Each structure stands twice: as C-alpha cells, then as structure tokens.
Amino acid sequence: EVQLVESGGGAVRPGGSLRLSCAASGFTFDDYGMNWVRQAPGKGLEWVSGIKWNGDRADYADSVKGRFTISRDNSKNSLYLQMNSLRAEDTALYYCARSHSSGWLDYFDYWGQGTRVTVSS
Amino acid sequence: DIQMTQSPSSLSASAGDRVTITCRASQSISGYLNWYQQKPGKAPNLLIYASSSLQSGVSSRFSGSGSGTDFALTISSLQPEDFATYFCQQTYSSPLTFGGGTKVEIE
C-alpha cells in the first residue's frame, strides 16, 4: 500500500525557517517524481514545487521561488521542503503528492494527509 | 504561467441530478487536464486524468471531456458521497496550476 506521511510542520514567526519531510513507502520511491502542494485555510490548491525522480531537476511556483528548496533522498525514501524567509501568506496545509511518472509533470495519483504550517508573529 | 478558470465556483444540486463543472485554460494544454475531488478534512483524490481517463477505483458516473482550452467534468447522477469540492489541474507545463475549485453542495 502506497503511503506518504508528512511531518515537520508547526508555528513559526515571519522570516523564520522550517523543513518539511515526507516519508514514502509501499512503492519504489526513485521511480517517481514528487511534489509539494499547499492549501491555505479555506482556499484552493496551490502547487508549490516538484522534483524529478533522481533529484537533478526541480521547479517552483513563483510565490516561493528563491525561498523554498525541494530535495529528496532516495536512499531514505524521503522528500523534503526547506522553507526559508517564511511569510504570513505561506500559512497552509502542505501536502506531499506523487506524480504518476518519473518527472513532476504528471497527474498526482497519491497524496499524504498533510502537515500544517502557521506563520504568525 | 497557465491560468485555470473553473466555473461555477459553487453549485447546489440534489441527489440524482446530472452535474457539469467546466475548466478553461488560458492557453492550449492539449489533453493534459486532471480532476480531483476533495472532501472536508481530507486530501484530494484523483478522479480523471488526461482529460477523460477514469482513475482506477473511481465510479463510472464520473466522466471527463475536452481538449485544448475547454474541459468538463460530469457527474451523471449525483450521489450523497459526491458532495465535495472539485479541482482541475493542468500538467502541460510547469509551473503546474490548479483551478480555483467548485464546491458541490446539497440543495
């Protein structure tokens, strides 16, 4: 059974940093591209970042470019999101999602349950 | 970036109704359009991929159509478990983008 379990969320002050993790199981992790998607309270879905199966290419939403870094450790079946210079508008539930293929440009067939990030002074 | 516009943003319907939600892309995305269902407090769930392909395990009352810039999700006969929010997503080019969502409520 495919499982994606996010962790690392919490409350942080504006300008602070957090590192989110997503532990994957039930599939061959390094066969798939991976993504982070967020959802602000009461709002829609926003794609944040995606990474290729081997980690050598990634992309970001304009809203986080230069502040967030996606990475993966295939030996640990884990995906990460390093979030720096956090802003109030980054407050959201952050989901880890698997792309159906080796890149991130594909539909998301599995999602985690999310980890909550709150940025507030 | 490709903008995705869903309509309506919300609708009220009764069980048994046929419901159609539309999604328009700001430029052609060929058939790279997916639909997700999200229930309160839950992660999104894939319904339709590549415009019209039904994800395994999803009821056949869900169907998708369209290509280029205009797409639709149709629920042939609304069931109580279908009351949820629906999102379209383009995977034609990065950055990936979602529509704003359509909340389907009980009339």
Tab-separated table of C-alpha atoms in Angstrom:
chain	number	residue	atom	x	y	z
A	1	GLU	CA	0.000	0.000	0.000
A	2	VAL	CA	1.349	3.397	-1.008
A	3	GLN	CA	1.796	5.723	1.946
A	4	LEU	CA	3.031	9.293	2.126
A	5	VAL	CA	3.465	10.739	5.606
A	6	GLU	CA	4.373	14.392	6.036
A	7	SER	CA	5.997	15.868	9.122
A	8	GLY	CA	7.856	18.956	10.251
A	9	GLY	CA	5.060	21.497	10.246
A	10	GLY	CA	4.478	23.904	13.082
A	11	ALA	CA	4.221	27.528	14.107
A	12	VAL	CA	6.990	29.927	13.120
A	13	ARG	CA	7.490	33.686	13.122
A	14	PRO	CA	7.720	35.668	9.876
A	15	GLY	CA	11.222	35.421	8.473
A	16	GLY	CA	11.776	32.039	10.086
A	17	SER	CA	12.510	28.648	8.577
A	18	LEU	CA	11.035	25.171	8.609
A	19	ARG	CA	11.947	21.895	6.957
A	20	LEU	CA	9.136	19.602	5.933
A	21	SER	CA	9.646	15.903	5.336
A	22	CYS	CA	7.601	13.291	3.525
A	23	ALA	CA	8.275	9.632	4.225
A	24	ALA	CA	7.244	7.342	1.382
A	25	SER	CA	6.516	3.636	1.496
A	26	GLY	CA	4.772	0.930	-0.484
A	27	PHE	CA	6.365	1.760	-3.835
A	28	THR	CA	9.765	2.171	-5.483
A	29	PHE	CA	10.407	5.782	-4.493
A	30	ASP	CA	13.125	6.523	-7.039
A	31	ASP	CA	10.826	5.611	-9.941
A	32	TYR	CA	8.639	8.667	-9.393
A	33	GLY	CA	8.642	12.413	-9.450
A	34	MET	CA	7.341	14.062	-6.288
A	35	ASN	CA	5.628	17.303	-5.408
A	36	TRP	CA	4.574	19.648	-2.634
A	37	VAL	CA	1.112	21.210	-2.823
A	38	ARG	CA	-0.335	23.598	-0.271
A	39	GLN	CA	-3.770	24.727	0.747
A	40	ALA	CA	-4.313	27.895	2.749
A	41	PRO	CA	-7.217	27.781	5.226
A	42	GLY	CA	-10.493	27.781	3.326
A	43	LYS	CA	-8.742	28.209	-0.015
A	44	GLY	CA	-7.884	26.141	-3.075
A	45	LEU	CA	-4.871	24.053	-4.005
A	46	GLU	CA	-1.553	25.621	-4.958
A	47	TRP	CA	1.301	23.621	-6.423
A	48	VAL	CA	4.495	24.635	-4.624
A	49	SER	CA	7.302	22.573	-6.087
A	50	GLY	CA	8.137	19.370	-7.967
A	51	ILE	CA	11.272	17.267	-8.382
A	52	LYS	CA	12.384	14.577	-10.817
A	53	TRP	CA	12.980	11.014	-9.721
A	54	ASN	CA	16.741	11.489	-9.413
A	55	GLY	CA	16.630	14.985	-7.993
A	56	ASP	CA	18.568	16.614	-10.805
A	57	ARG	CA	15.747	18.920	-11.865
A	58	ALA	CA	13.103	20.753	-9.935
A	59	ASP	CA	10.740	23.675	-10.334
A	60	TYR	CA	8.863	26.065	-8.085
A	61	ALA	CA	5.838	28.297	-8.025
A	62	ASP	CA	6.754	31.945	-8.452
A	63	SER	CA	5.373	32.632	-4.967
A	64	VAL	CA	8.115	30.537	-3.324
A	65	LYS	CA	10.985	30.723	-5.810
A	66	GLY	CA	14.207	31.734	-4.105
A	67	ARG	CA	12.837	30.987	-0.623
A	68	PHE	CA	11.934	27.275	-0.759
A	69	THR	CA	14.121	24.348	-1.818
A	70	ILE	CA	12.842	20.894	-2.644
A	71	SER	CA	15.102	17.873	-2.321
A	72	ARG	CA	14.927	14.122	-1.976
A	73	ASP	CA	16.980	11.303	-0.519
A	74	ASN	CA	16.170	8.147	-2.450
A	75	SER	CA	18.203	6.033	-0.023
A	76	LYS	CA	15.779	7.095	2.716
A	77	ASN	CA	12.616	7.157	0.577
A	78	SER	CA	12.116	10.729	1.653
A	79	LEU	CA	11.134	14.066	0.160
A	80	TYR	CA	11.930	17.410	1.765
A	81	LEU	CA	10.949	21.053	1.527
A	82	GLN	CA	13.255	23.609	3.089
A	83	MET	CA	11.266	26.785	3.655
A	84	ASN	CA	13.160	29.994	4.436
A	85	SER	CA	12.082	33.623	4.823
A	86	LEU	CA	8.595	32.497	5.698
A	87	ARG	CA	5.696	34.909	5.312
A	88	ALA	CA	2.180	35.000	6.689
A	89	GLU	CA	0.878	34.025	3.264
A	90	ASP	CA	2.801	30.742	3.489
A	91	THR	CA	0.381	29.604	6.200
A	92	ALA	CA	-1.224	26.453	4.832
A	93	LEU	CA	-1.591	22.718	4.984
A	94	TYR	CA	1.277	21.256	2.973
A	95	TYR	CA	0.696	18.017	1.084
A	96	CYS	CA	3.251	15.677	-0.401
A	97	ALA	CA	1.989	14.108	-3.657
A	98	ARG	CA	3.381	11.502	-6.027
A	99	SER	CA	3.467	12.134	-9.761
A	100	HIS	CA	2.457	9.223	-11.934
A	101	SER	CA	5.762	9.291	-13.824
A	102	SER	CA	9.443	9.972	-13.252
A	103	GLY	CA	9.112	13.731	-13.620
A	104	TRP	CA	6.766	16.086	-11.843
A	105	LEU	CA	4.784	16.992	-14.961
A	106	ASP	CA	2.113	14.356	-14.491
A	107	TYR	CA	-1.044	13.777	-12.534
A	108	PHE	CA	-0.859	13.130	-8.800
A	109	ASP	CA	-2.048	9.626	-8.014
A	110	TYR	CA	-1.239	9.540	-4.288
A	111	TRP	CA	-1.336	12.232	-1.618
A	112	GLY	CA	-0.330	12.390	2.010
A	113	GLN	CA	-2.587	13.779	4.713
A	114	GLY	CA	-0.632	16.995	5.053
A	115	THR	CA	1.350	18.890	7.665
A	116	ARG	CA	0.243	22.294	8.871
A	117	VAL	CA	2.439	25.374	8.742
A	118	THR	CA	1.436	28.561	10.547
A	119	VAL	CA	3.450	31.751	10.092
A	120	SER	CA	2.484	34.385	12.590
A	121	SER	CA	4.052	36.924	14.891
B	1	ASP	CA	2.102	30.587	-16.383
B	2	ILE	CA	-1.108	28.880	-17.470
B	3	GLN	CA	-4.204	30.098	-15.645
B	4	MET	CA	-7.028	27.660	-14.971
B	5	THR	CA	-10.533	29.042	-14.517
B	6	GLN	CA	-13.268	26.823	-13.117
B	7	SER	CA	-16.969	27.524	-13.179
B	8	PRO	CA	-19.130	27.702	-11.328
B	9	SER	CA	-17.300	28.288	-8.048
B	10	SER	CA	-20.182	26.603	-6.254
B	11	LEU	CA	-23.422	24.900	-7.094
B	12	SER	CA	-26.372	23.375	-5.300
B	13	ALA	CA	-27.848	20.155	-6.582
B	14	SER	CA	-29.948	17.223	-5.485
B	15	ALA	CA	-29.114	13.550	-5.383
B	16	GLY	CA	-29.754	12.063	-8.805
B	17	ASP	CA	-29.007	15.292	-10.689
B	18	ARG	CA	-26.605	15.441	-13.591
B	19	VAL	CA	-23.881	17.968	-12.819
B	20	THR	CA	-21.276	19.513	-15.102
B	21	ILE	CA	-18.275	21.572	-13.990
B	22	THR	CA	-16.146	23.378	-16.525
B	23	CYS	CA	-12.490	24.345	-16.571
B	24	ARG	CA	-10.847	26.708	-19.038
B	25	ALA	CA	-7.121	27.090	-19.618
B	26	SER	CA	-5.554	30.418	-20.583
B	27	GLN	CA	-3.757	28.662	-23.466
B	28	SER	CA	-3.962	25.287	-25.122
B	29	ILE	CA	-2.934	22.412	-22.867
B	30	SER	CA	-3.831	19.649	-25.326
B	31	GLY	CA	-5.358	16.909	-23.112
B	32	TYR	CA	-3.170	17.430	-20.036
B	33	LEU	CA	-6.040	18.095	-17.681
B	34	ASN	CA	-6.834	16.244	-14.469
B	35	TRP	CA	-9.693	16.372	-11.973
B	36	TYR	CA	-9.558	15.851	-8.211
B	37	GLN	CA	-12.234	15.546	-5.561
B	38	GLN	CA	-11.640	16.838	-2.057
B	39	LYS	CA	-13.860	16.221	0.935
B	40	PRO	CA	-13.605	18.330	4.104
B	41	GLY	CA	-10.548	17.498	6.190
B	42	LYS	CA	-9.210	15.069	3.598
B	43	ALA	CA	-6.500	15.110	0.967
B	44	PRO	CA	-7.552	15.467	-2.682
B	45	ASN	CA	-8.327	12.285	-4.578
B	46	LEU	CA	-7.669	11.780	-8.297
B	47	LEU	CA	-10.819	11.167	-10.353
B	48	ILE	CA	-9.914	11.766	-14.005
B	49	TYR	CA	-6.544	12.116	-15.735
B	50	ALA	CA	-5.599	13.092	-19.278
B	51	SER	CA	-8.961	14.798	-19.712
B	52	SER	CA	-11.099	11.680	-19.961
B	53	SER	CA	-9.368	8.668	-18.402
B	54	LEU	CA	-11.065	7.338	-15.288
B	55	GLN	CA	-8.719	6.602	-12.398
B	56	SER	CA	-8.864	3.023	-11.150
B	57	GLY	CA	-11.467	2.541	-8.443
B	58	VAL	CA	-13.433	5.700	-9.312
B	59	SER	CA	-17.136	5.346	-10.069
B	60	SER	CA	-18.142	5.389	-13.740
B	61	ARG	CA	-20.708	8.110	-13.002
B	62	PHE	CA	-17.718	10.471	-13.262
B	63	SER	CA	-16.577	11.378	-16.751
B	64	GLY	CA	-14.322	13.977	-18.292
B	65	SER	CA	-14.106	15.575	-21.704
B	66	GLY	CA	-12.387	18.307	-23.642
B	67	SER	CA	-9.121	19.287	-25.232
B	68	GLY	CA	-7.203	22.437	-25.997
B	69	THR	CA	-8.572	25.066	-23.633
B	70	ASP	CA	-12.038	23.848	-22.626
B	71	PHE	CA	-12.767	20.895	-20.386
B	72	ALA	CA	-15.639	19.473	-18.384
B	73	LEU	CA	-16.234	17.076	-15.525
B	74	THR	CA	-19.674	15.464	-15.481
B	75	ILE	CA	-21.297	13.511	-12.690
B	76	SER	CA	-24.103	11.563	-14.338
B	77	SER	CA	-26.239	11.011	-11.255
B	78	LEU	CA	-25.135	12.799	-8.119
B	79	GLN	CA	-24.804	10.586	-5.051
B	80	PRO	CA	-24.643	11.734	-1.403
B	81	GLU	CA	-20.928	10.895	-1.256
B	82	ASP	CA	-20.245	13.218	-4.216
B	83	PHE	CA	-20.871	16.388	-2.267
B	84	ALA	CA	-17.354	17.789	-2.161
B	85	THR	CA	-15.062	20.318	-3.821
B	86	TYR	CA	-13.646	19.575	-7.255
B	87	PHE	CA	-10.411	20.946	-8.706
B	88	CYS	CA	-8.982	20.819	-12.188
B	89	GLN	CA	-5.210	20.793	-12.772
B	90	GLN	CA	-3.074	21.262	-15.857
B	91	THR	CA	0.096	19.213	-16.235
B	92	TYR	CA	1.004	20.523	-19.690
B	93	SER	CA	3.729	22.832	-18.481
B	94	SER	CA	5.492	23.906	-15.330
B	95	PRO	CA	4.560	25.565	-13.071
B	96	LEU	CA	1.610	23.237	-12.617
B	97	THR	CA	-1.591	25.077	-11.848
B	98	PHE	CA	-4.978	24.273	-10.373
B	99	GLY	CA	-8.374	25.784	-10.939
B	100	GLY	CA	-9.971	27.640	-8.057
B	101	GLY	CA	-12.343	24.798	-7.220
B	102	THR	CA	-16.062	24.076	-7.441
B	103	LYS	CA	-17.949	23.273	-4.279
B	104	VAL	CA	-20.900	20.966	-4.874
B	105	GLU	CA	-23.481	21.346	-2.120
B	106	ILE	CA	-26.746	19.716	-1.271
B	107	GLU	CA	-29.786	21.664	-2.486
